[in-house]
């Protein structure tokens, strides 16, 4: 209420900034609550948010965003926070939430997906390429997306040529 009285108009950029701030503070429940206030008319969206860990919608705290349309910037902000806590399972749920809201992934969404899969999940170039092919129907790949896939391919090549452990021993014995 203080924000409204001081002239702040609730909009999607403000909602995205609030969701980002909550995610940075590791308060995923509050971030989910903001999105729940925005999607309160959709039972499907609320079920997805509950699957992500929403405990209780804090209507009084986030009434500023009540029924404000969810947009891709808010979804991307939520995606980054969910990835830190729920990893790939959370990523799939946020993607379902986006589809439920009629949102298509943009270049940032694809970049966040690919970056997480590459750096945290250690996905290979084939897996990254499959994700890119699936998501590129909505948005064309960027140079950053392709660069990430090439880095994954290079990482795979290095791992193959620099064998260690039992694999290296087996290769030496086989070469005798």
C-alpha positions as MATLAB code, in Angstrom:
seq = 'XXXXXXXXXXXXXXXXXXXXXXXXXXXXXXXXXXXXXXXXXXXXXXXXXXXXXXXXXXXXXXXXXXXXXXXXXXXXXXXXXXXXXXXXXXXXXXXXXXXXXXXXXXXXXXXXXXXXXXXXXXXXXXXXXXXXXXXXXXXXXXXXXXXXXXXXXXXXXXXXXXXXXXXXXXXXXXXX';
ca = [
       0.000    0.000    0.000;
       2.930    2.339    0.649;
       4.080    1.813   -2.914;
       0.690    2.796   -4.354;
       0.416    5.861   -2.113;
       3.873    7.003   -3.244;
       2.855    6.771   -6.897;
       4.439    3.433   -7.899;
       2.319    1.737  -10.541;
       2.390   -2.055  -10.477;
       3.548   -3.493  -13.784;
       5.423   -6.499  -15.121;
       8.933   -4.959  -14.888;
       8.303   -4.213  -11.208;
       6.958   -7.731  -10.658;
      10.017   -9.209  -12.394;
      12.321   -7.101  -10.204;
      10.521   -8.222   -7.039;
      10.662  -11.893   -8.093;
      14.386  -11.510   -8.898;
      15.004   -9.898   -5.501;
      13.186  -12.677   -3.650;
      15.073  -15.339   -5.608;
      18.398  -13.632   -4.895;
      17.492  -13.610   -1.195;
      16.710  -17.362   -1.470;
      13.050  -16.696   -0.579;
      11.454  -18.834   -3.271;
       8.101  -19.013   -1.477;
       7.668  -15.234   -1.673;
       8.692  -15.222   -5.338;
       6.151  -17.965   -6.024;
       3.563  -15.980   -4.095;
       4.044  -12.957   -6.369;
       3.508  -15.159   -9.424;
       0.493  -16.786   -7.736;
      -1.067  -13.349   -7.224;
      -0.564  -12.697  -10.932;
      -2.041  -16.042  -12.026;
      -4.746  -16.426   -9.375;
      -7.451  -16.918  -12.040;
      -5.773  -20.080  -13.346;
      -6.208  -23.220  -11.217;
      -3.674  -25.017  -13.426;
      -1.048  -22.335  -12.824;
      -1.685  -22.444   -9.079;
      -1.256  -26.247   -9.063;
       2.066  -25.868  -10.879;
       3.186  -23.248   -8.367;
       2.228  -25.598   -5.526;
       4.337  -28.305   -7.194;
       7.212  -25.824   -7.191;
       6.825  -25.429   -3.435;
       4.270  -22.653   -2.942;
       3.039  -23.044    0.612;
       0.561  -20.232    0.930;
      -0.332  -17.245   -1.219;
       0.499  -14.091    0.698;
      -2.370  -11.995   -0.675;
      -1.859   -9.020    1.614;
       1.847   -8.746    0.824;
       1.546   -9.182   -2.935;
      -1.869   -7.646   -3.648;
       0.017   -5.044   -5.670;
       0.435   -7.685   -8.395;
      -3.071   -9.183   -8.155;
      -4.234  -10.262  -11.637;
      -1.389   -8.476  -13.384;
      -0.713  -10.537  -16.535;
       2.285  -12.843  -16.275;
       4.911  -12.044  -18.902;
       8.167  -13.629  -20.051;
      10.372  -11.350  -17.900;
       8.626  -12.466  -14.712;
       8.798  -16.104  -15.845;
      12.534  -15.785  -16.590;
      13.155  -14.214  -13.178;
      11.285  -17.079  -11.532;
      13.129  -19.621  -13.671;
      16.522  -18.487  -12.382;
      15.388  -18.820   -8.762;
      13.703  -22.161   -9.298;
      16.780  -23.602  -11.011;
      18.880  -22.822   -7.946;
      16.478  -24.708   -5.676;
      14.677  -27.337   -7.764;
      17.074  -27.846  -10.691;
      15.771  -29.678  -13.797;
      12.466  -30.757  -12.242;
      11.736  -27.124  -11.411;
      12.806  -26.038  -14.889;
      10.180  -28.328  -16.421;
       7.494  -26.969  -14.104;
       8.330  -23.355  -14.943;
       8.173  -24.279  -18.631;
       4.700  -25.794  -18.033;
       3.687  -22.613  -16.183;
       4.825  -20.546  -19.152;
       2.810  -22.717  -21.543;
      -0.231  -22.464  -19.280;
       0.060  -18.667  -19.338;
       0.433  -18.692  -23.136;
       4.065  -17.542  -23.012;
       6.683  -18.664  -25.479;
      10.321  -18.953  -24.416;
      12.511  -16.114  -25.609;
      16.278  -16.073  -26.186;
      16.914  -15.396  -22.487;
      14.779  -18.379  -21.444;
      16.646  -20.685  -23.816;
      19.965  -19.284  -22.615;
      19.069  -19.872  -18.966;
      17.981  -23.462  -19.751;
      21.133  -24.240  -21.744;
      23.500  -22.551  -19.308;
      22.078  -24.485  -16.361;
      22.168  -27.788  -18.219;
      25.761  -27.165  -19.331;
      27.278  -25.851  -16.118;
      25.262  -27.504  -13.337;
      23.905  -30.712  -14.863;
      27.019  -31.210  -17.059;
      24.847  -32.035  -20.084;
      26.601  -32.996  -23.264;
      26.364  -31.324  -26.631;
      23.718  -33.781  -27.877;
      21.422  -33.073  -24.930;
      21.914  -29.332  -25.317;
      21.229  -29.550  -29.025;
      18.022  -31.513  -28.361;
      16.839  -28.828  -25.924;
      17.757  -26.102  -28.394;
      15.867  -27.870  -31.191;
      12.794  -28.172  -28.985;
      12.858  -24.562  -27.827;
      14.026  -22.989  -31.083;
      10.540  -23.438  -32.503;
       9.624  -20.462  -30.332;
      12.760  -18.398  -30.829;
      15.731  -18.766  -33.184;
      19.058  -19.762  -31.614;
      21.564  -17.043  -30.846;
      25.340  -17.090  -31.120;
      25.544  -17.496  -27.337;
      23.385  -20.632  -27.539;
      25.568  -22.114  -30.267;
      28.736  -21.125  -28.408;
      27.548  -23.020  -25.339;
      26.883  -26.143  -27.415;
      30.339  -25.897  -28.994;
      31.909  -25.543  -25.533;
      30.073  -28.703  -24.471;
      31.371  -30.532  -27.547;
      34.893  -29.338  -26.787;
      34.548  -30.456  -23.153;
      33.471  -33.897  -24.345;
      36.476  -34.111  -26.666;
      38.873  -33.188  -23.868;
      37.328  -35.733  -21.519;
      37.647  -38.470  -24.137;
      41.324  -37.788  -24.928;
      42.357  -37.330  -21.300;
      41.246  -40.636  -19.822;
      41.949  -41.298  -16.179;
      41.240  -43.886  -13.518;
      40.210  -47.398  -14.479;
      39.576  -46.309  -18.078;
      43.207  -45.190  -18.491;
      44.489  -48.424  -16.958;
      42.266  -50.478  -19.268;
      43.432  -48.526  -22.324;
      47.109  -49.043  -21.351;
      46.608  -52.772  -20.814;
      44.725  -53.094  -24.074;
      47.488  -51.284  -25.947;
      50.193  -53.725  -24.800;
];
